[in-house]
Coordinates of C-alpha atoms in Angstrom, one line a residue:
X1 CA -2.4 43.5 -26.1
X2 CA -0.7 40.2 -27.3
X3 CA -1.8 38.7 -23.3
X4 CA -5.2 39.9 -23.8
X5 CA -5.7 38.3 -27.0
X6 CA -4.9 34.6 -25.4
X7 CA -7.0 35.2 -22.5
X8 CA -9.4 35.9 -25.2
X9 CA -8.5 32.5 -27.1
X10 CA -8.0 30.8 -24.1
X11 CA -11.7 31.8 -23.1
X12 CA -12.9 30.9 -26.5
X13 CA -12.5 27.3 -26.3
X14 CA -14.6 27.0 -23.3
X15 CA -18.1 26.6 -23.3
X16 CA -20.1 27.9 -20.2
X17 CA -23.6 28.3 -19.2
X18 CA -26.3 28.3 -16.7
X19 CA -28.5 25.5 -16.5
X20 CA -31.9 26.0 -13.9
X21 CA -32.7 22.4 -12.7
X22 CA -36.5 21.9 -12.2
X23 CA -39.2 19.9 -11.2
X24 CA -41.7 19.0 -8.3
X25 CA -40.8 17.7 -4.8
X26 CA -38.6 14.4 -4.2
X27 CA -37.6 13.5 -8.3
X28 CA -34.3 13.7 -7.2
X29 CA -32.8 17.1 -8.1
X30 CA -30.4 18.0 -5.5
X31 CA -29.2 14.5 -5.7
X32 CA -28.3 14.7 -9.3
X33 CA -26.8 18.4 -9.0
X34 CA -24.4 16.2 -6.4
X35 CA -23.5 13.8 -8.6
X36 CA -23.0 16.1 -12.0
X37 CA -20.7 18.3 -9.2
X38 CA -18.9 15.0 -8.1
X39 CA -19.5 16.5 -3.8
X40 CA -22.5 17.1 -1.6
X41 CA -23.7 20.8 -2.8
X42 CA -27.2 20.6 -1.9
X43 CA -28.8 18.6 1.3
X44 CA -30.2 15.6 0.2
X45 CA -33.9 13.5 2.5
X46 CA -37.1 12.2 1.5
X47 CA -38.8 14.9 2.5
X48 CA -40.7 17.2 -0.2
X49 CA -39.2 20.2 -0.5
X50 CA -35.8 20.1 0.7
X51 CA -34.5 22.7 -1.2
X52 CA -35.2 26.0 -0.8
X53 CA -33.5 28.4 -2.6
X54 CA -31.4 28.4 -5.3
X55 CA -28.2 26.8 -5.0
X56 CA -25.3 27.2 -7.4
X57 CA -23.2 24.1 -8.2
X58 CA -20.4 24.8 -10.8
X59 CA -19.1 22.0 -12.9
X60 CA -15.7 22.1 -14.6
X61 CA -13.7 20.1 -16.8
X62 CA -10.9 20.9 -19.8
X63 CA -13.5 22.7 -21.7
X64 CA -16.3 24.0 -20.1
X65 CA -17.8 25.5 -16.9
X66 CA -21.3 24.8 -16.2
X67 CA -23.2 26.8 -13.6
X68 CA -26.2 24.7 -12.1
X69 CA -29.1 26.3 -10.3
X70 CA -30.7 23.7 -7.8
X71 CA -34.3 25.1 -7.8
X72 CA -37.0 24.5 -4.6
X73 CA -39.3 21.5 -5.4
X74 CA -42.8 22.8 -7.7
X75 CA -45.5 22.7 -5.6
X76 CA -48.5 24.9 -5.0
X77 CA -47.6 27.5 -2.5
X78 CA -49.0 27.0 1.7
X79 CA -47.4 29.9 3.0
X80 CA -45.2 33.2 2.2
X81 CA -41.9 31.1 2.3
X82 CA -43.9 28.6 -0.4
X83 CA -44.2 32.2 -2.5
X84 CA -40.7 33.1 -2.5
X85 CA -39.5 29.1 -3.2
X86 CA -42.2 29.5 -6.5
X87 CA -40.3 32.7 -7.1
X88 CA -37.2 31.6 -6.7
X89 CA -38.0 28.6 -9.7
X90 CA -39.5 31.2 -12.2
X91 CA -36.7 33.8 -11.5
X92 CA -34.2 30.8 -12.0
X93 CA -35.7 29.3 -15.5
X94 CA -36.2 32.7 -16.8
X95 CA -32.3 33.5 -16.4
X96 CA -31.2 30.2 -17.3
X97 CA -29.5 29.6 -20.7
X98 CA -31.0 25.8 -20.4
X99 CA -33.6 24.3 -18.5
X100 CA -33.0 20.6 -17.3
X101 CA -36.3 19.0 -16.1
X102 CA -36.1 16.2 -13.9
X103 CA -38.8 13.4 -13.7
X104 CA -38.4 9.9 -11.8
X105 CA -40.2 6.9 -12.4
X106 CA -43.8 7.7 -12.8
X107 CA -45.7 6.3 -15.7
X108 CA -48.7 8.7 -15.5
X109 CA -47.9 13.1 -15.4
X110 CA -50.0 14.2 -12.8
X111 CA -51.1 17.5 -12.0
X112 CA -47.8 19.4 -11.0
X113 CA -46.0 17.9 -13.8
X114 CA -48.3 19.0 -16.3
X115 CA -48.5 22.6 -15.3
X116 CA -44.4 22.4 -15.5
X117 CA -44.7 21.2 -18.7
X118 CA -47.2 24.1 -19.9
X119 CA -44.9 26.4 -18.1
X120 CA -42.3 25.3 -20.3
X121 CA -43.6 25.3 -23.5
X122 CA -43.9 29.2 -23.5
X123 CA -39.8 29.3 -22.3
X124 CA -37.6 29.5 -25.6
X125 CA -34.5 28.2 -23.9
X126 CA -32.9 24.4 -24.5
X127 CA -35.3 21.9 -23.0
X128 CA -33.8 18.4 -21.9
X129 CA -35.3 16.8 -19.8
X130 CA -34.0 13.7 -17.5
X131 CA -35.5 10.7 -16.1
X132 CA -34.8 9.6 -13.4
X133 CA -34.6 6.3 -11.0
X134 CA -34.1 4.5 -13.8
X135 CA -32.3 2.0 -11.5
X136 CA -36.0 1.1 -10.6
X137 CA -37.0 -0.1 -14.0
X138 CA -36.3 -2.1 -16.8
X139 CA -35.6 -1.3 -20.7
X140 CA -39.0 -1.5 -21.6
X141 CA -40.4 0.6 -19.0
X142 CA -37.7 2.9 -20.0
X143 CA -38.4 2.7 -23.6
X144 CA -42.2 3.5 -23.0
X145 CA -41.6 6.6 -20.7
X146 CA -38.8 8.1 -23.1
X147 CA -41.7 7.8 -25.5
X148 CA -44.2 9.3 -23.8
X149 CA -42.4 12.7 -22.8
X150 CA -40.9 12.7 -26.7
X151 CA -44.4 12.8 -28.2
X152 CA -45.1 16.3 -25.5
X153 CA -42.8 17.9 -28.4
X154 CA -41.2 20.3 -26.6
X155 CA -37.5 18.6 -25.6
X156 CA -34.8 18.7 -27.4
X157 CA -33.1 16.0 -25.6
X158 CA -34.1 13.2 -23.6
X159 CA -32.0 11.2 -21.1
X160 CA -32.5 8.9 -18.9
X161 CA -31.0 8.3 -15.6
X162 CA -29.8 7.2 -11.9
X163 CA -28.6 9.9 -9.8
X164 CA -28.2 7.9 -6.3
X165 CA -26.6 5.4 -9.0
X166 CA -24.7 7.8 -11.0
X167 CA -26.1 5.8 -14.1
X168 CA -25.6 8.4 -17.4
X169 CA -25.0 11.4 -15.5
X170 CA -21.8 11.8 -17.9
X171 CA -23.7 11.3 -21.1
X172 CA -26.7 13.8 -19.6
X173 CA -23.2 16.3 -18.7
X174 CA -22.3 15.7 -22.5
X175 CA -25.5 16.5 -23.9
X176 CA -26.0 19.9 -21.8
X177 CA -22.7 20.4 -23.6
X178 CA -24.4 20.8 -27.0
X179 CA -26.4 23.6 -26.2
X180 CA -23.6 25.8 -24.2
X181 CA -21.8 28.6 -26.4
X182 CA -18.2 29.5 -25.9
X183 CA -17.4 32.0 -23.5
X184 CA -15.2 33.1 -20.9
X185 CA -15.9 31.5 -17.3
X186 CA -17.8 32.9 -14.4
X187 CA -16.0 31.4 -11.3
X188 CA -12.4 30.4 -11.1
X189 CA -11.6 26.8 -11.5
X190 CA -11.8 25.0 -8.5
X191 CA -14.8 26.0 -7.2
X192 CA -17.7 24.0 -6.8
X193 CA -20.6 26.4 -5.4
X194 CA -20.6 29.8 -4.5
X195 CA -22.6 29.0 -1.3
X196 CA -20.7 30.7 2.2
X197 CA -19.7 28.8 4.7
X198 CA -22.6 30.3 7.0
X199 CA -25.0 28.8 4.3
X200 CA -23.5 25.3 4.2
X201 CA -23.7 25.2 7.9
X202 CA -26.8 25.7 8.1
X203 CA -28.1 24.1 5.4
X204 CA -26.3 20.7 6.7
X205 CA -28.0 21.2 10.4
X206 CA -31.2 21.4 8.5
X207 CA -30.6 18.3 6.3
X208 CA -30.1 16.4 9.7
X209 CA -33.3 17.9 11.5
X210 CA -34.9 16.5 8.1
X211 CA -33.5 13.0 8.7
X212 CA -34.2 13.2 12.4
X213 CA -37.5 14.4 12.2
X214 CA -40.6 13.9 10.7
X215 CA -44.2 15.3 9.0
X216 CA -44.9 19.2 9.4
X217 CA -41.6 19.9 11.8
X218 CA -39.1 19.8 9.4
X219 CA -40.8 21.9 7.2
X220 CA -41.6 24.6 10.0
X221 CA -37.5 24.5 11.0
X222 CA -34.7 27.2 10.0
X223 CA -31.0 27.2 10.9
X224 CA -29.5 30.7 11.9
X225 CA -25.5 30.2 12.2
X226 CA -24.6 32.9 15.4
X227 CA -21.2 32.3 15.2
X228 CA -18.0 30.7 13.6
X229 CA -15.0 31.1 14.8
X230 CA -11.7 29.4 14.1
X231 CA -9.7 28.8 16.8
X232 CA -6.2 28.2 15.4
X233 CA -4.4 27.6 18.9
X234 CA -6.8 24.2 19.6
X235 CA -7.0 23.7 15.4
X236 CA -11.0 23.5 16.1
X237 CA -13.7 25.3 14.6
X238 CA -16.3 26.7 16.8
X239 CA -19.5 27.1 16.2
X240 CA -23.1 28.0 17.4
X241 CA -26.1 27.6 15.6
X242 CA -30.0 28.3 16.5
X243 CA -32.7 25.9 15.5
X244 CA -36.0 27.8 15.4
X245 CA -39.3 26.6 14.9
X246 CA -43.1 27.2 15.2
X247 CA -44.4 26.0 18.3
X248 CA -42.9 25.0 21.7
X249 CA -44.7 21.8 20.8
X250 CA -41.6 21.4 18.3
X251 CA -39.5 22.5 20.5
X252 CA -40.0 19.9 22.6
X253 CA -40.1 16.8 19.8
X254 CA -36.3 18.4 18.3
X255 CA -35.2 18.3 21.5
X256 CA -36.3 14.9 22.3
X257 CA -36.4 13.1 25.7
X258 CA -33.4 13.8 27.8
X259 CA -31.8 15.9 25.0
X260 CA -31.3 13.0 23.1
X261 CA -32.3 14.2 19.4
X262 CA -30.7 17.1 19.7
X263 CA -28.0 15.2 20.5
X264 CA -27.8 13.3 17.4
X265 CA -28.4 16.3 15.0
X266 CA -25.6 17.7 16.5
X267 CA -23.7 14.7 16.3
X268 CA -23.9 14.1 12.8
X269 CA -23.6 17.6 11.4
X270 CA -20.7 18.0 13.3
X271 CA -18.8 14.8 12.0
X272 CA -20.0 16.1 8.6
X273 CA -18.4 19.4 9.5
X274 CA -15.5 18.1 10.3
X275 CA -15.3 16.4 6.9
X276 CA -15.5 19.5 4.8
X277 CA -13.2 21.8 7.2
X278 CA -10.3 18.9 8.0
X279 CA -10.6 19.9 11.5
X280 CA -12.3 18.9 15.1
X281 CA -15.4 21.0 15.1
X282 CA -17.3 22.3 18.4
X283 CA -20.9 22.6 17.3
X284 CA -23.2 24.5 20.1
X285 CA -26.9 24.0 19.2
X286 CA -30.1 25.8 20.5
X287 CA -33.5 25.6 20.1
X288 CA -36.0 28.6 19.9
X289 CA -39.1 29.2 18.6
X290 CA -40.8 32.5 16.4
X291 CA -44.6 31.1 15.5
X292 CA -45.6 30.8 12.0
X293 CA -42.2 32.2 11.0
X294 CA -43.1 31.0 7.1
X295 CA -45.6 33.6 6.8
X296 CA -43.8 36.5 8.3
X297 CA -41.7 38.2 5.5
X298 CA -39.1 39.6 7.5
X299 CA -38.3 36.6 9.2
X300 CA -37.9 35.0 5.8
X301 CA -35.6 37.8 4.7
X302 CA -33.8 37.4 8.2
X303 CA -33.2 33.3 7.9
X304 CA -31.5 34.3 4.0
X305 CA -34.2 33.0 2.1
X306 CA -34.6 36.8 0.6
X307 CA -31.9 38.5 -0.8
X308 CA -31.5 42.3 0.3
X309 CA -31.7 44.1 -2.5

């Protein structure tokens, strides 16, 4: 009884809590979940939607545990896989004991931003919301844009940032602080992200298809890992992954003349590989294609983007 009772205390002095991270396409919301984390936990390009599905980054320190949710980019849906990511944000924000909205630079809220923003004002969680790419502008800017969101009248904090700079991502930590309750921890210290190995995979072969590629072929691209096998007698991971996409058209661009951009997705996920695992890493790439895979609902479920239930 006396060792539950300091597990108890122990817990007490912690405060936890999940915060959904929101916002359209390309403000910089994976990039700042990286940076809050202090590692890569969610693949980073310039493409518009990047993300998509919720990814758990857990930061800890002394005295509290905080449980981000990277959320898809808000955009009006194209396709059934644009149905679930729009899911995936409402499920997320709904669940969330915060909501952090991220802005960048913008001095007008268009269209997307304002239906956020009327989205949010019927939530009753915490509402802080960050702005980023600050690096971009200076204090007056800054001044007139914290101003602008303040007189919406719905936050109840507003901070202003650089992710890729790592400009007050402490004080924007310290002020999610405020609104956490105490309470014991839902993941062991130590851990960053409950994301499997099979999901980091593939999410970093997809991040490099991203940066390899460009306009509608990224976007009609998922990474199935086949296999991953550690082989302990040449210390080397091996492992074989399947790019699919929509039309042997893309096919042929991924590939790339002679094999070359294939090449140098492989290339570069596999030195990243090798980064996280501490190992040499054998990476065996294909390339096949199911047409209009977005809108078929079991080859979303099939590529992870749908939880079995």
């Amino acid at each position: 009884m006396e060792k539950l009772q300091n597990l108890l205390t122990e817990d007490a002095v912690c405060k936890t809590g999940f915060v959904s991270i929101v916002g359209r396409s390309n403000v910089g919301k994976s990039t700042l979940l990286n940076a809050m984390i202090g590692e890569k936990i969610a693949i980073t390009s310039d493409k518009p939607q990047t993300t998509r599905s919720r990814i758990k980054g857990i930061y800890n320190d002394e005295n509290s545990q905080i449980v981000f949710l990277d959320t898809p980019g808000v955009q009006k849906p194209k396709n059934k896989l644009g149905s679930y990511m729009e899911k995936e944000v409402k499920s997320s924000s709904s669940s969330a004991d915060v909501i952090l909205y991220v802005v960048d630079e913008s001095e007008n809220i268009g269209k997307l931003d304002n239906s956020i923003i009327e989205s949010l004002k019927k939530s009753k969680q915490p509402k802080i919301i960050a702005i980023n790419k600050i690096d971009k502008l200076n204090e007056e800017k800054i001044f007139q844009l914290i101003k602008m969101y303040d007189e919406i009248g719905i936050f109840d904090d507003i901070v202003p940032i650089s992710a890729i700079k790592k400009k007050n991502v402490s004080e924007l930590i310290e002020t999610i602080k405020k609104y956490l309750v105490y309470g014991p921890k839902y993941f062991p210290d130590g851990i960053s992200t409950d994301q499997s190995n099979k999901v980091m995979i593939s999410e970093i072969v997809r991040e490099k298809i991203l940066n390899y590629t460009d306009k509608e072929i990224p976007h009609g691209t998922a990474v199935e890992v086949e296999k991953i096998f550690d082989n302990k007698q040449k210390n080397m991971i091996e492992i074989s992954v399947v790019i699919y996409c929509e039309r042997d058209s893309h096919k042929k661009i991924i590939i790339g003349k002679n094999g070359r951009k294939l090449k140098g997705i492989g290339k570069s996920a596999r030195v990243e590989l090798e980064e996280i695992f501490g190992c040499k890493v054998f990476l065996e790439t294909w390339v096949k294609v199911k047409e209009n895979w977005r809108e078929n609902t079991n080859y979303i479920r099939e590529f992870g983007y749908i939880e079995e239930k």
